CSV table of N, CA and C in Angstrom, one decimal:
chain,number,residue,atom,x,y,z
A,1,MET,N,11.1,24.3,-9.5
A,1,MET,CA,11.6,22.8,-9.9
A,1,MET,C,11.1,21.7,-9.4
A,2,LYS,N,10.6,20.8,-10.5
A,2,LYS,CA,10.0,19.4,-9.6
A,2,LYS,C,10.7,18.5,-10.5
A,3,GLU,N,10.4,17.2,-10.1
A,3,GLU,CA,10.3,16.0,-10.8
A,3,GLU,C,9.7,15.8,-11.9
A,4,ILE,N,10.2,15.0,-12.9
A,4,ILE,CA,9.3,14.4,-14.0
A,4,ILE,C,8.7,13.1,-13.8
A,5,GLU,N,7.2,13.8,-13.5
A,5,GLU,CA,6.2,12.9,-13.2
A,5,GLU,C,5.3,12.0,-13.6
A,6,SER,N,4.9,12.6,-15.2
A,6,SER,CA,3.5,12.4,-15.6
A,6,SER,C,3.8,12.8,-17.1
A,7,LYS,N,3.0,12.5,-17.9
A,7,LYS,CA,2.9,12.7,-19.3
A,7,LYS,C,3.0,14.3,-19.7
A,8,ALA,N,2.2,15.0,-18.4
A,8,ALA,CA,2.2,16.5,-18.4
A,8,ALA,C,3.4,17.0,-18.6
A,9,ASP,N,4.4,16.2,-17.5
A,9,ASP,CA,5.6,16.8,-17.7
A,9,ASP,C,6.3,16.3,-18.6
A,10,ILE,N,6.5,15.6,-19.6
A,10,ILE,CA,6.9,15.3,-20.7
A,10,ILE,C,6.2,16.4,-21.6
A,11,VAL,N,5.7,16.5,-21.6
A,11,VAL,CA,4.8,17.5,-22.9
A,11,VAL,C,5.5,18.5,-22.5
A,12,ILE,N,5.3,19.3,-21.4
A,12,ILE,CA,6.7,20.4,-21.3
A,12,ILE,C,7.6,20.7,-21.7
A,13,MET,N,8.4,19.5,-21.2
A,13,MET,CA,9.9,19.0,-21.4
A,13,MET,C,10.3,19.2,-23.3
A,14,VAL,N,9.3,18.2,-23.9
A,14,VAL,CA,9.6,18.0,-25.6
A,14,VAL,C,9.3,19.5,-26.1
A,15,ASN,N,7.8,19.8,-25.7
A,15,ASN,CA,7.8,21.3,-26.3
A,15,ASN,C,8.8,22.8,-26.3
A,16,ALA,N,9.1,22.6,-24.8
A,16,ALA,CA,10.2,23.4,-24.6
A,16,ALA,C,11.4,23.2,-25.2
A,17,PHE,N,11.9,22.2,-25.2
A,17,PHE,CA,13.0,21.7,-26.2
A,17,PHE,C,12.5,21.8,-27.9
A,18,TYR,N,11.6,21.4,-28.2
A,18,TYR,CA,11.9,21.8,-29.8
A,18,TYR,C,11.4,23.4,-29.9
A,19,ASP,N,10.7,24.0,-29.3
A,19,ASP,CA,11.2,25.3,-29.4
A,19,ASP,C,12.3,25.9,-29.5
A,20,LYS,N,13.1,25.6,-28.8
A,20,LYS,CA,14.6,26.0,-28.8
A,20,LYS,C,15.4,25.2,-30.2
A,21,VAL,N,15.3,23.9,-30.1
A,21,VAL,CA,15.5,23.5,-31.6
A,21,VAL,C,14.7,24.4,-33.1
A,22,ARG,N,13.8,24.4,-33.2
A,22,ARG,CA,13.3,25.1,-34.0
A,22,ARG,C,13.8,26.4,-34.1
A,23,ALA,N,14.2,26.9,-33.2
A,23,ALA,CA,15.1,28.3,-33.3
A,23,ALA,C,16.2,28.6,-33.4
A,24,ASN,N,17.1,27.4,-33.1
A,24,ASN,CA,18.4,27.0,-33.2
A,24,ASN,C,19.0,27.1,-34.7
A,25,LYS,N,20.1,27.8,-34.6
A,25,LYS,CA,20.8,28.3,-36.1
A,25,LYS,C,21.5,27.0,-36.5
A,26,VAL,N,21.7,26.0,-35.7
A,26,VAL,CA,22.6,24.9,-36.5
A,26,VAL,C,21.4,23.5,-36.6
A,27,LEU,N,20.4,23.6,-35.8
A,27,LEU,CA,19.4,22.3,-36.1
A,27,LEU,C,18.1,23.1,-36.2
A,28,GLY,N,17.8,24.1,-36.5
A,28,GLY,CA,16.4,24.9,-36.7
A,28,GLY,C,16.3,24.4,-38.3
A,29,PRO,N,17.2,25.1,-39.3
A,29,PRO,CA,16.8,24.6,-40.5
A,29,PRO,C,16.7,22.9,-41.0
A,30,ILE,N,17.4,22.3,-40.3
A,30,ILE,CA,17.3,20.6,-40.7
A,30,ILE,C,16.0,20.0,-40.1
A,31,PHE,N,15.6,20.7,-39.1
A,31,PHE,CA,14.4,20.2,-38.6
A,31,PHE,C,13.0,20.7,-39.4
A,32,ASN,N,13.4,22.2,-39.6
A,32,ASN,CA,12.0,22.6,-40.3
A,32,ASN,C,11.7,22.2,-41.5
A,33,GLU,N,13.0,21.8,-41.9
A,33,GLU,CA,12.9,21.4,-43.5
A,33,GLU,C,12.3,20.0,-43.7
A,34,HIS,N,12.4,19.2,-42.7
A,34,HIS,CA,12.0,17.5,-42.7
A,34,HIS,C,10.8,17.5,-41.9
A,35,ILE,N,10.2,18.3,-40.7
A,35,ILE,CA,9.1,18.4,-40.3
A,35,ILE,C,8.1,18.7,-41.0
A,36,ASP,N,7.0,18.3,-41.5
A,36,ASP,CA,5.7,19.3,-42.1
A,36,ASP,C,4.8,19.5,-40.8
A,37,ASP,N,4.5,18.3,-40.4
A,37,ASP,CA,3.7,18.5,-39.6
A,37,ASP,C,4.0,18.2,-38.0
A,38,TRP,N,4.4,19.5,-37.2
A,38,TRP,CA,5.0,19.5,-35.7
A,38,TRP,C,4.0,18.8,-34.8
A,39,SER,N,2.8,19.4,-35.1
A,39,SER,CA,2.1,18.4,-34.3
A,39,SER,C,1.9,16.9,-33.9
A,40,LYS,N,2.0,16.8,-35.4
A,40,LYS,CA,2.3,15.1,-35.2
A,40,LYS,C,3.4,14.5,-35.2
A,41,HIS,N,4.6,15.1,-35.4
A,41,HIS,CA,6.0,14.9,-34.5
A,41,HIS,C,5.7,15.3,-33.0
A,42,LEU,N,5.5,16.1,-32.6
A,42,LEU,CA,5.5,16.3,-31.0
A,42,LEU,C,4.8,15.4,-30.3
A,43,LYS,N,3.6,14.6,-30.8
A,43,LYS,CA,2.9,13.9,-30.5
A,43,LYS,C,3.7,12.4,-30.2
A,44,LYS,N,4.5,12.1,-31.6
A,44,LYS,CA,5.2,11.1,-31.6
A,44,LYS,C,6.5,11.0,-30.4
A,45,MET,N,6.8,12.3,-30.1
A,45,MET,CA,8.0,12.5,-29.2
A,45,MET,C,7.5,12.3,-27.7
A,46,TYR,N,6.2,12.7,-27.4
A,46,TYR,CA,5.8,12.6,-26.2
A,46,TYR,C,5.8,10.9,-26.0
A,47,ALA,N,5.1,10.3,-26.9
A,47,ALA,CA,5.1,8.9,-26.6
A,47,ALA,C,6.3,8.4,-26.4
A,48,PHE,N,7.7,8.7,-27.3
A,48,PHE,CA,8.8,8.4,-27.0
A,48,PHE,C,9.7,8.4,-25.9
A,49,TRP,N,9.2,9.7,-25.2
A,49,TRP,CA,9.7,10.0,-23.7
A,49,TRP,C,8.9,9.0,-23.0
A,50,GLU,N,7.8,9.1,-22.5
A,50,GLU,CA,7.1,8.1,-22.1
A,50,GLU,C,7.4,7.2,-21.8
A,51,THR,N,7.9,6.3,-22.9
A,51,THR,CA,8.0,4.9,-23.0
A,51,THR,C,9.6,4.8,-22.3
A,52,LEU,N,10.5,5.9,-22.9
A,52,LEU,CA,11.7,5.8,-22.4
A,52,LEU,C,11.9,6.1,-20.8
A,53,LEU,N,10.7,7.0,-19.9
A,53,LEU,CA,11.2,7.4,-18.7
A,53,LEU,C,10.3,7.0,-18.2
A,54,PHE,N,9.0,6.2,-18.1
A,54,PHE,CA,8.1,5.4,-17.6
A,54,PHE,C,7.9,4.1,-17.8
A,55,GLN,N,8.5,3.6,-18.8
A,55,GLN,CA,8.5,1.8,-19.4
A,55,GLN,C,7.0,2.0,-19.6
A,56,LYS,N,6.3,2.9,-20.0
A,56,LYS,CA,4.7,2.8,-20.2
A,56,LYS,C,5.2,2.7,-21.9
A,57,ILE,N,4.8,1.7,-22.7
A,57,ILE,CA,5.0,1.5,-23.9
A,57,ILE,C,3.9,2.2,-25.1
A,58,THR,N,4.1,3.5,-25.1
A,58,THR,CA,3.2,4.4,-26.0
A,58,THR,C,3.4,4.4,-27.3
A,59,TYR,N,5.0,4.5,-27.2
A,59,TYR,CA,5.9,4.5,-28.8
A,59,TYR,C,5.9,3.2,-29.4
A,60,ARG,N,5.5,3.0,-30.4
A,60,ARG,CA,6.0,2.0,-31.2
A,60,ARG,C,6.7,2.4,-32.6
A,61,GLY,N,8.0,2.5,-32.4
A,61,GLY,CA,8.5,3.1,-34.0
A,61,GLY,C,9.9,2.6,-34.1
A,62,LYS,N,10.7,2.9,-34.9
A,62,LYS,CA,12.0,3.0,-34.8
A,62,LYS,C,12.8,4.5,-35.5
A,63,PRO,N,12.9,4.9,-34.4
A,63,PRO,CA,13.5,6.5,-34.5
A,63,PRO,C,14.9,6.8,-35.2
A,64,PHE,N,15.6,5.6,-35.4
A,64,PHE,CA,16.8,6.1,-36.2
A,64,PHE,C,16.4,6.2,-37.6
A,65,PRO,N,15.9,5.4,-38.2
A,65,PRO,CA,15.7,5.6,-39.8
A,65,PRO,C,15.5,6.8,-40.8
A,66,PRO,N,14.4,7.7,-39.9
A,66,PRO,CA,14.2,8.8,-40.5
A,66,PRO,C,15.6,9.7,-40.0
A,67,HIS,N,16.3,9.5,-39.4
A,67,HIS,CA,17.8,10.3,-39.2
A,67,HIS,C,18.9,9.9,-39.9
A,68,ALA,N,19.0,8.7,-40.2
A,68,ALA,CA,19.8,8.1,-41.1
A,68,ALA,C,20.3,9.0,-42.6
A,69,LYS,N,19.1,9.8,-43.0
A,69,LYS,CA,19.2,10.0,-44.5
A,69,LYS,C,19.6,11.3,-44.4
A,70,LEU,N,19.5,12.0,-42.9
A,70,LEU,CA,20.1,13.2,-42.9
A,70,LEU,C,21.8,13.7,-42.9
A,71,ALA,N,22.0,15.3,-43.5
A,71,ALA,CA,23.0,15.5,-43.5
A,71,ALA,C,23.4,16.0,-41.9
A,72,ILE,N,23.6,15.3,-40.9
A,72,ILE,CA,24.0,15.7,-39.9
A,72,ILE,C,25.4,15.1,-39.2
A,73,GLY,N,25.8,15.7,-38.5
A,73,GLY,CA,27.3,15.2,-37.5
A,73,GLY,C,27.6,15.4,-36.7
A,74,LEU,N,28.6,15.4,-35.9
A,74,LEU,CA,28.9,15.6,-34.3
A,74,LEU,C,28.5,17.0,-34.0
A,75,GLU,N,28.3,18.0,-34.7
A,75,GLU,CA,28.0,19.1,-34.3
A,75,GLU,C,26.7,19.4,-34.0
A,76,HIS,N,25.7,18.7,-34.8
A,76,HIS,CA,24.2,18.8,-34.5
A,76,HIS,C,24.2,17.8,-33.5
A,77,PHE,N,24.7,16.6,-33.4
A,77,PHE,CA,24.3,16.1,-32.2
A,77,PHE,C,24.8,16.6,-30.8
A,78,ASN,N,25.8,17.3,-30.6
A,78,ASN,CA,26.3,17.8,-29.7
A,78,ASN,C,25.3,19.0,-29.6
A,79,THR,N,24.8,19.5,-30.5
A,79,THR,CA,23.7,21.2,-30.1
A,79,THR,C,22.8,20.4,-29.6
A,80,TRP,N,22.0,19.4,-30.1
A,80,TRP,CA,20.8,18.9,-29.7
A,80,TRP,C,21.1,18.5,-28.3
A,81,VAL,N,22.1,17.5,-27.9
A,81,VAL,CA,22.2,17.1,-26.5
A,81,VAL,C,22.5,18.5,-25.3
A,82,ALA,N,23.0,19.4,-25.9
A,82,ALA,CA,23.4,20.8,-25.3
A,82,ALA,C,21.9,21.3,-25.1
A,83,LEU,N,21.0,21.7,-25.8
A,83,LEU,CA,19.6,21.9,-25.7
A,83,LEU,C,19.0,21.0,-25.2
A,84,PHE,N,18.8,19.6,-25.5
A,84,PHE,CA,18.1,19.1,-24.5
A,84,PHE,C,18.8,18.9,-22.9
A,85,ILE,N,19.7,19.0,-22.4
A,85,ILE,CA,19.9,19.1,-21.0
A,85,ILE,C,19.8,20.7,-20.7
A,86,GLU,N,19.7,21.5,-21.0
A,86,GLU,CA,19.6,22.6,-20.8
A,86,GLU,C,18.2,23.0,-20.7
A,87,THR,N,17.2,22.6,-21.5
A,87,THR,CA,15.8,22.2,-21.1
A,87,THR,C,15.3,21.4,-20.0
A,88,VAL,N,15.8,20.7,-19.8
A,88,VAL,CA,15.4,19.7,-18.6
A,88,VAL,C,15.9,20.3,-17.6
A,89,ASP,N,17.2,20.9,-17.4
A,89,ASP,CA,17.7,21.4,-16.0
A,89,ASP,C,17.1,22.8,-15.9
A,90,SER,N,16.3,23.4,-17.0
A,90,SER,CA,15.4,24.7,-16.6
A,90,SER,C,14.0,24.6,-16.2
A,91,HIS,N,13.7,23.1,-16.1
A,91,HIS,CA,12.3,22.8,-15.5
A,91,HIS,C,12.2,21.7,-14.8
A,92,PHE,N,13.4,21.5,-14.6
A,92,PHE,CA,12.9,19.8,-14.1
A,92,PHE,C,14.3,19.2,-13.0
A,93,ILE,N,13.9,18.6,-11.9
A,93,ILE,CA,15.1,18.0,-11.1
A,93,ILE,C,14.7,16.4,-10.8
A,94,GLY,N,15.7,16.1,-10.3
A,94,GLY,CA,15.9,14.7,-9.7
A,94,GLY,C,15.8,13.5,-10.4
A,95,LYS,N,15.8,12.1,-9.9
A,95,LYS,CA,16.3,11.0,-11.0
A,95,LYS,C,15.5,11.0,-12.1
A,96,THR,N,14.4,11.2,-12.3
A,96,THR,CA,13.8,10.8,-13.8
A,96,THR,C,14.1,11.9,-14.9
A,97,ALA,N,14.7,13.3,-14.2
A,97,ALA,CA,15.2,14.4,-14.8
A,97,ALA,C,16.7,13.8,-15.2
A,98,GLU,N,17.3,13.2,-14.4
A,98,GLU,CA,18.9,12.4,-14.8
A,98,GLU,C,18.8,11.6,-15.7
A,99,LEU,N,17.3,10.8,-15.4
A,99,LEU,CA,17.6,9.7,-16.3
A,99,LEU,C,17.4,10.2,-17.9
A,100,ALA,N,16.5,11.1,-17.9
A,100,ALA,CA,15.9,12.1,-19.3
A,100,ALA,C,17.5,12.0,-20.3
A,101,LYS,N,18.4,13.0,-19.4
A,101,LYS,CA,19.7,13.3,-20.0
A,101,LYS,C,20.4,12.4,-20.5
A,102,ALA,N,20.5,11.4,-19.4
A,102,ALA,CA,21.7,10.1,-19.9
A,102,ALA,C,20.7,9.3,-20.9
A,103,ARG,N,19.8,9.3,-21.3
A,103,ARG,CA,18.8,8.4,-22.5
A,103,ARG,C,19.3,9.5,-23.4
A,104,ALA,N,19.3,10.9,-23.5
A,104,ALA,CA,19.3,11.4,-24.7
A,104,ALA,C,20.7,11.5,-24.9
A,105,ILE,N,21.7,11.7,-24.1
A,105,ILE,CA,23.3,11.4,-24.3
A,105,ILE,C,23.5,10.2,-25.4
A,106,ASN,N,22.5,9.0,-24.5
A,106,ASN,CA,23.3,7.7,-25.2
A,106,ASN,C,22.4,7.8,-26.6
A,107,ILE,N,21.4,8.1,-26.9
A,107,ILE,CA,20.5,8.4,-27.8
A,107,ILE,C,21.6,8.9,-29.3
A,108,ALA,N,21.9,10.3,-29.0
A,108,ALA,CA,22.8,11.0,-29.6
A,108,ALA,C,24.1,10.1,-30.0
A,109,ASN,N,25.0,9.4,-28.9
A,109,ASN,CA,25.8,8.8,-29.4
A,109,ASN,C,25.8,7.5,-30.4
A,110,VAL,N,24.8,7.2,-29.7
A,110,VAL,CA,24.5,5.9,-30.9
A,110,VAL,C,24.0,6.1,-32.3
A,111,PHE,N,23.1,7.2,-32.3
A,111,PHE,CA,22.9,8.0,-33.7
A,111,PHE,C,24.0,8.4,-34.5
A,112,HIS,N,25.0,9.2,-33.8
A,112,HIS,CA,26.0,9.5,-34.6
A,112,HIS,C,27.2,8.7,-34.9
A,113,HIS,N,26.8,7.3,-34.0
A,113,HIS,CA,27.9,6.6,-34.4
A,113,HIS,C,27.3,5.7,-35.6
A,114,LYS,N,26.0,5.2,-35.5
A,114,LYS,CA,25.4,4.8,-36.8
A,114,LYS,C,25.4,5.4,-38.0
A,115,ILE,N,25.2,6.7,-37.7
A,115,ILE,CA,25.3,7.7,-39.1
A,115,ILE,C,26.9,7.6,-39.2
A,116,HIS,N,27.7,8.2,-38.6
A,116,HIS,CA,29.0,8.0,-39.3
A,116,HIS,C,29.5,6.5,-40.0
A,117,HIS,N,28.9,5.5,-39.5
A,117,HIS,CA,29.3,4.4,-40.1
A,117,HIS,C,28.7,3.9,-41.3
A,118,ILE,N,27.5,4.6,-41.1
A,118,ILE,CA,26.7,4.4,-42.8
A,118,ILE,C,27.3,5.0,-43.7
A,119,LYS,N,28.3,6.3,-43.4
A,119,LYS,CA,28.9,7.5,-44.5
A,119,LYS,C,30.2,7.0,-44.7
A,120,SER,N,30.6,6.2,-43.7
A,120,SER,CA,31.8,5.9,-44.3
A,120,SER,C,32.2,4.7,-45.2
């Protein structure tokens, strides 16, 4: 295993993660129903993670709004985080891998809180 050092590493991470998501019984149906063009979505996720991990501004967007309208709750976020951590841990080690996991946990917590607040 190695450190996350480049966009090529992010591509490996993102592709492996979304392979798991698409096959997952909790998340797969939601993602597969709402994403028509996986190639486009994956490219957006490469840019998103490159921006988060390397401070290279390749993502310009608002990640929350597409999630706000989904029927998702704590189980979905917990599953998403578990799959993300499992993916990172199976491919990478080091400071940037730990940063990626911490950022994923934070994103899930913020999105869950916002969605819960919107629905309340």
